[in-house]
Amino acid sequence: MMIVKRLLVAAALSTIAGATAMAQMQDPLLGTWKLNAAKSNGNYTSGTSVFEAAGDGIKGTIDLAAADGTAYHWSFSGKYDGKDNPVTGSNPFGDSVALTRIDAHTVKFTVKQGGKETVTQTIAIAPDGKTRTTTVKGMNAKGQAVDGMSYYEKQ
């Protein structure tokens, strides 16, 4: 009887671990993305975004170079639960981000500075998973209007 219980517990744990891994594998945002500045209409000349699985959420690390020569580097970790997560580094939009999944290929990042919403970023991943666009609307941390689109290609 004890052996059967152990086998059932082991099977249940394997199922849970497998389901978590499968859910993360299906997240089309995961991977390394390179900015195609020529197809974008923001003020960034180059950039790379890396999204990786982190527990039952994601970790994002972003590097951008602006047209004025300013370099930005920031990262965050969070779940698609709409709750604020701290941002570390030099994010031009704010100090926290809340992640929300809209559908299988679309996510929304709501960025805040000091608890006040600054921008909303909507990331739409192409059905083939090879490209994505990020639209940004709102105000940057300096209070300047932001309304742009960045085009990324998966590496």
CSV table of C-alpha atoms in Angstrom, one decimal:
chain,number,residue,atom,x,y,z
A,1,MET,CA,0.0,0.0,0.0
A,2,MET,CA,2.8,2.4,0.9
A,3,ILE,CA,4.5,1.8,-2.5
A,4,VAL,CA,1.3,2.6,-4.4
A,5,LYS,CA,0.9,5.9,-2.4
A,6,ARG,CA,4.5,6.8,-3.3
A,7,LEU,CA,4.0,6.0,-6.9
A,8,LEU,CA,0.8,8.1,-7.0
A,9,VAL,CA,2.6,11.1,-5.4
A,10,ALA,CA,5.5,10.7,-7.8
A,11,ALA,CA,3.1,10.6,-10.8
A,12,ALA,CA,1.2,13.7,-9.5
A,13,LEU,CA,4.5,15.7,-9.1
A,14,SER,CA,5.7,14.7,-12.5
A,15,THR,CA,2.4,15.8,-14.1
A,16,ILE,CA,2.6,19.2,-12.4
A,17,ALA,CA,6.2,19.7,-13.4
A,18,GLY,CA,5.5,18.6,-16.9
A,19,ALA,CA,2.5,21.0,-17.2
A,20,THR,CA,4.5,23.9,-15.9
A,21,ALA,CA,7.4,23.2,-18.4
A,22,MET,CA,4.9,22.7,-21.3
A,23,ALA,CA,3.2,26.1,-20.5
A,24,GLN,CA,6.5,27.9,-20.6
A,25,MET,CA,7.6,26.2,-23.8
A,26,GLN,CA,4.5,27.4,-25.4
A,27,ASP,CA,5.2,31.1,-24.5
A,28,PRO,CA,6.2,32.5,-27.9
A,29,LEU,CA,7.8,35.6,-26.2
A,30,LEU,CA,10.6,33.5,-24.7
A,31,GLY,CA,13.9,33.8,-26.6
A,32,THR,CA,16.3,36.5,-27.8
A,33,TRP,CA,14.9,39.3,-30.0
A,34,LYS,CA,16.8,41.9,-32.0
A,35,LEU,CA,15.4,45.3,-32.9
A,36,ASN,CA,15.1,46.1,-36.6
A,37,ALA,CA,15.4,49.9,-36.4
A,38,ALA,CA,14.7,50.3,-40.1
A,39,LYS,CA,11.2,48.8,-39.7
A,40,SER,CA,10.5,50.6,-36.4
A,41,ASN,CA,9.3,54.2,-35.8
A,42,GLY,CA,10.7,54.8,-32.3
A,43,ASN,CA,13.9,56.7,-31.5
A,44,TYR,CA,16.1,53.6,-30.8
A,45,THR,CA,18.9,52.7,-33.2
A,46,SER,CA,19.6,49.2,-31.8
A,47,GLY,CA,18.4,46.9,-29.1
A,48,THR,CA,18.1,43.3,-27.8
A,49,SER,CA,15.4,41.8,-25.6
A,50,VAL,CA,15.9,38.4,-23.9
A,51,PHE,CA,12.9,36.7,-22.3
A,52,GLU,CA,13.5,33.5,-20.4
A,53,ALA,CA,11.4,31.2,-18.2
A,54,ALA,CA,11.8,32.0,-14.5
A,55,GLY,CA,9.8,29.6,-12.3
A,56,ASP,CA,6.2,30.0,-13.4
A,57,GLY,CA,6.9,33.4,-14.8
A,58,ILE,CA,9.4,35.1,-17.1
A,59,LYS,CA,12.6,37.2,-16.7
A,60,GLY,CA,13.2,40.0,-19.2
A,61,THR,CA,16.5,41.7,-19.9
A,62,ILE,CA,16.4,44.7,-22.3
A,63,ASP,CA,19.2,46.7,-23.9
A,64,LEU,CA,18.4,49.7,-26.1
A,65,ALA,CA,20.5,52.4,-27.7
A,66,ALA,CA,18.7,55.7,-28.3
A,67,ALA,CA,19.3,58.0,-31.3
A,68,ASP,CA,20.9,60.6,-28.9
A,69,GLY,CA,23.5,58.0,-27.8
A,70,THR,CA,21.9,57.1,-24.5
A,71,ALA,CA,22.2,53.4,-23.6
A,72,TYR,CA,19.5,51.7,-21.5
A,73,HIS,CA,19.8,48.4,-19.7
A,74,TRP,CA,17.1,47.0,-17.4
A,75,SER,CA,15.6,43.7,-16.3
A,76,PHE,CA,12.6,42.4,-14.4
A,77,SER,CA,11.0,39.1,-13.4
A,78,GLY,CA,7.3,38.5,-13.1
A,79,LYS,CA,4.2,36.5,-13.9
A,80,TYR,CA,1.3,37.3,-16.2
A,81,ASP,CA,-0.9,38.2,-13.3
A,82,GLY,CA,-1.2,42.0,-13.6
A,83,LYS,CA,0.8,42.7,-10.4
A,84,ASP,CA,3.6,45.2,-10.3
A,85,ASN,CA,7.2,43.9,-10.4
A,86,PRO,CA,10.3,45.9,-9.7
A,87,VAL,CA,12.5,46.9,-12.6
A,88,THR,CA,16.3,47.1,-12.0
A,89,GLY,CA,18.6,49.2,-14.2
A,90,SER,CA,17.9,52.2,-16.4
A,91,ASN,CA,14.4,51.8,-17.9
A,92,PRO,CA,13.4,55.0,-19.7
A,93,PHE,CA,9.7,54.4,-18.8
A,94,GLY,CA,9.6,53.6,-15.1
A,95,ASP,CA,10.6,51.5,-12.0
A,96,SER,CA,7.9,48.7,-12.1
A,97,VAL,CA,6.1,46.6,-14.7
A,98,ALA,CA,2.9,44.6,-14.6
A,99,LEU,CA,2.5,41.7,-17.1
A,100,THR,CA,-0.8,40.6,-18.5
A,101,ARG,CA,-1.4,37.9,-21.2
A,102,ILE,CA,-4.0,39.1,-23.7
A,103,ASP,CA,-4.1,36.0,-25.8
A,104,ALA,CA,-1.6,33.3,-27.0
A,105,HIS,CA,0.5,35.8,-29.0
A,106,THR,CA,-0.2,39.1,-27.3
A,107,VAL,CA,1.0,40.4,-23.9
A,108,LYS,CA,0.7,43.8,-22.3
A,109,PHE,CA,3.3,45.4,-20.0
A,110,THR,CA,2.0,48.3,-17.9
A,111,VAL,CA,5.0,50.4,-16.7
A,112,LYS,CA,4.8,52.7,-13.7
A,113,GLN,CA,7.1,55.3,-12.2
A,114,GLY,CA,6.6,55.8,-8.4
A,115,GLY,CA,3.3,53.9,-8.6
A,116,LYS,CA,1.9,56.1,-11.5
A,117,GLU,CA,1.3,54.6,-14.9
A,118,THR,CA,3.7,56.0,-17.5
A,119,VAL,CA,3.4,53.7,-20.6
A,120,THR,CA,1.6,50.7,-21.9
A,121,GLN,CA,3.5,48.3,-24.1
A,122,THR,CA,1.6,45.8,-26.2
A,123,ILE,CA,3.7,43.0,-27.6
A,124,ALA,CA,2.2,41.1,-30.6
A,125,ILE,CA,4.1,38.0,-31.7
A,126,ALA,CA,3.5,36.8,-35.3
A,127,PRO,CA,1.8,33.4,-35.6
A,128,ASP,CA,5.1,31.9,-37.0
A,129,GLY,CA,6.9,33.2,-33.9
A,130,LYS,CA,9.7,34.8,-35.9
A,131,THR,CA,8.9,38.5,-35.5
A,132,ARG,CA,7.1,40.7,-33.0
A,133,THR,CA,6.0,44.3,-32.7
A,134,THR,CA,5.9,46.4,-29.5
A,135,THR,CA,3.7,49.4,-29.5
A,136,VAL,CA,4.3,51.9,-26.7
A,137,LYS,CA,1.9,54.6,-25.7
A,138,GLY,CA,2.0,57.1,-22.8
A,139,MET,CA,4.7,59.2,-21.2
A,140,ASN,CA,8.4,58.3,-20.4
A,141,ALA,CA,9.9,58.9,-17.0
A,142,LYS,CA,10.8,62.5,-18.0
A,143,GLY,CA,7.2,63.3,-18.8
A,144,GLN,CA,7.6,63.3,-22.6
A,145,ALA,CA,4.9,61.8,-24.8
A,146,VAL,CA,5.7,58.3,-26.2
A,147,ASP,CA,3.9,56.8,-29.2
A,148,GLY,CA,5.9,54.4,-31.1
A,149,MET,CA,6.3,50.9,-32.6
A,150,SER,CA,9.4,48.7,-32.5
A,151,TYR,CA,9.8,45.7,-34.8
A,152,TYR,CA,11.9,42.7,-33.5
A,153,GLU,CA,13.2,39.6,-35.1
A,154,LYS,CA,13.8,36.4,-33.2
A,155,GLN,CA,17.4,35.2,-33.1
